[in-house]
């Protein structure tokens, strides 16, 4: 169905209404110009997950939470981090590491939000391709930073409004824990109003706390002081004092999660988490907590996992005590207001409806169905109106209160507080606020059996996804990580099996064109075990050769088992982990640090709270051998997910053949025992072929850094050492010419041995045709694929790289500076080599040589994967589809996904690729930024390496770079765009309404920019309270600053299934009128608080080098060079008055 664009009658000036509907018939009409998204992928071109409000999906199904300032990706506090790889067809993001925080530098690029793994070390590349299958829970989904939703990806640079920080993503890994799945609170953390009585909580008499650890092992460069206490009621508390902190934070983690749901009330733990936000005895007003944080530069969230539930917030440092007072009441005097119960049940039900059309959640439910019914993992734990007892809400409330009394006891809680006060003052505050929490140790994490006893293993599970996807995941139950905390045998196994260097399983499968991604690690961890998983995302050809893939997989596992534990490999892993910890940078968001610390306190000795997740201190070869012996084909679960099963699962005799629909989300699946015939297929493959496959153990890592010498020399305090956005010194212009402009800055503030090189190569090829754009993206993917076996070790050793094409080419290399030049040279050399090899691949008779055949296979694989990614677009969430089309309308002269698909229909030749690559790089302009642990001479050498490489390719000067134009919405009318998503995705139950109210260019009028910032800041809380909490229009409700290139405004987005978009639009308009009155009636003190909150957010001290890199790069890449924009915006905000906003 072709979307319809029409003009409505005069209602709101400069308004765009984007509606994505299900079950709505629309007439078709062609648009005036074919729209074309710009990023390098369907995922990248069309959507990002909500900033701090959802999930960013990578090609292959991997999930990562993106946020305005932080992304959290962890295997549920388990072994490994995301293995999603940079593809020109996917959101540019890579990550290495296992069970330890990894640095990911986010680079705002021409292709939109771009995250490159610039660090992180450790045992393994990891496992988030598993979300293809849902084996890694429908993701760790943090929904945070209320009121802001990320812009869709498109052919433009995401430009912040009114001096705001550049779009950036970095990671903070959450230590250890018990599960990957959690249920977040999306958007603003407010809730329905309160009525009814409070819940009495027994308080203990304040007594002096016990000092459990007077210090905590921390990196040498960590300026904080730490102390761990145990309060009289049994609660352990980590205190972190940082006199320089401008943001404070706290988190409380309870040893209680969905596994503790009553048998008759699935989802109660998740529902309980929601209800705690809806008023307390001391602060009965339902949005008191949220508004306090919002007015003081903070926000909050919570998530429920299998065995733990964690609540956390951040706030401007001077207001920590006030925030803690409100936060502590969650656990001292919750009310579970009667008036809120039914409405919040609806919110949980809406959340569950959202998950029902996400493959990751659907496949997770299939995985649950394979467990024994006697173990709590088997249960449905999201909750919905039926399971929560909506027919008797007061009865459920009574159960909720009793459940709270049993489980929410101080001894089961771990608290982390970060502030700028002294440890002594923080201790007094902790005792005063949390001393009254009910005594007791909660309930033990004990279960009657293991999730997968022996009789549940040795099975093949075939699954049908909603999206086009193909994968195989082999899962083995292992003992819990807690059994060997400081040996981490699962890390060793993950490192070896997940390796992607020469001779690895990934490399051998890739040579055959069968694999897109491979990952390994613990998909789920519990107190009584973990599910170790080796997952392969397949190409179409790999899907057609599943048995051969499995034969190679089991052969490699057998090879690793026979080789036995290798001490040299263990020492390499341990060294990388130590390097990662010794040079650990702080999380960009203090609440992420607090959440991680609170959860780690449950797992590690107090003094090891920070180091524990990194520590690989104990060499236990016998344990590793025991684990390897467990990885057999007769005690595993083999999950095969493929759209190829649709036909079989849809036949009339499907039930007879074993197909069934999963009970809760309806995913079709079939479970069968592994029989002798299948074993024969896997083990009966041609042994000679297997022996000749080249499979071998990993070689020593050549990229492990050993030189951490710092180039910066400034010691005294001043602008050169400042980490404040308003004080940091701008980069210097090293050289400027018509071909290249080179910027650099030596770091003196963060004192980190890391470095980042970011480049943008502008060319006019984007405007040539969709075919040219598609080929440039495929070219980048082929290079990445071709380089992977060599460069994988660099990623494991703390380096990252990217090569991507949106409307221009972007490249980045970053991480530890020691071996960075080698990786940069290798990347640039491979660009040239691939072009030249493609040009010389054919002999006189036209036949391809061996190298030509290899490159042609890679090109065809990437073409198929790009088609798959683009074709899955309409299977994304409605808000994502909505944002894509908003970008298409607002950014002029853009190609549409359908045009790319048309261009990709037929295979390309190597000549096609090399000719377009030559053409795309024939005339260029380059912006380059070298930042971090680099000297002037080193920066010159690195920049010369880049510019010389492009000159060697024949690049000449591009006379002019043409900027994209933004559509100016017609005044006095509403532009309404309607799209019938149900025609493309019948399974989707939700609709989305996205209203954009365009204001105008930013950067021209500082006062107007400040007004936009203030209005959007306040609108976030107001819209959530009205449209979600009170009117229950959908689970996702957000109001935030909309920006496209240099133009900004307000965006309001609602996704749900209660009302059709046209009616939701009416409700948004009604809210907007009331919001105007809300602004008019706002007290001066509240107005001043909100202004200070925005200033606090924008002036938050940076905590890692990549944040500053991203800030400067946002100005360089867009060629604005307004390095002082934050300082300018602060001046305008400080001068802002309420009449200015109302004018």
mmCIF file with all atom_site columns, C-alpha atoms in Angstrom, residues 105 149 253 263 320 442 488 655 694 730 808 861 979 1024:
data_model
loop_
_atom_site.group_PDB
_atom_site.id
_atom_site.type_symbol
_atom_site.label_atom_id
_atom_site.label_alt_id
_atom_site.label_comp_id
_atom_site.label_asym_id
_atom_site.label_entity_id
_atom_site.label_seq_id
_atom_site.pdbx_PDB_ins_code
_atom_site.Cartn_x
_atom_site.Cartn_y
_atom_site.Cartn_z
_atom_site.occupancy
_atom_site.B_iso_or_equiv
_atom_site.pdbx_formal_charge
_atom_site.auth_seq_id
_atom_site.auth_comp_id
_atom_site.auth_asym_id
_atom_site.auth_atom_id
_atom_site.pdbx_PDB_model_num
ATOM 1  C CA . UNK A 1 105  ? 32.471 5.490   21.153 1.00 0.00 ? 105  UNK A CA 1
ATOM 2  C CA . UNK A 1 149  ? 12.911 9.768   21.470 1.00 0.00 ? 149  UNK A CA 1
ATOM 3  C CA . UNK A 1 253  ? 18.507 -3.749  43.649 1.00 0.00 ? 253  UNK A CA 1
ATOM 4  C CA . UNK A 1 263  ? 2.158  -19.624 40.433 1.00 0.00 ? 263  UNK A CA 1
ATOM 5  C CA . UNK A 1 320  ? 20.494 14.225  46.046 1.00 0.00 ? 320  UNK A CA 1
ATOM 6  C CA . UNK A 1 442  ? 13.573 -11.836 51.857 1.00 0.00 ? 442  UNK A CA 1
ATOM 7  C CA . UNK A 1 488  ? 34.915 -17.567 34.887 1.00 0.00 ? 488  UNK A CA 1
ATOM 8  C CA . UNK A 1 655  ? -0.430 -30.043 14.110 1.00 0.00 ? 655  UNK A CA 1
ATOM 9  C CA . UNK A 1 694  ? 40.990 -25.405 8.218  1.00 0.00 ? 694  UNK A CA 1
ATOM 10 C CA . UNK A 1 730  ? 38.165 23.174  21.004 1.00 0.00 ? 730  UNK A CA 1
ATOM 11 C CA . UNK A 1 808  ? 28.745 9.977   2.154  1.00 0.00 ? 808  UNK A CA 1
ATOM 12 C CA . UNK A 1 861  ? 26.068 -12.616 0.434  1.00 0.00 ? 861  UNK A CA 1
ATOM 13 C CA . UNK A 1 979  ? 0.271  4.537   6.276  1.00 0.00 ? 979  UNK A CA 1
ATOM 14 C CA . UNK A 1 1024 ? 3.204  11.334  29.600 1.00 0.00 ? 1024 UNK A CA 1
#
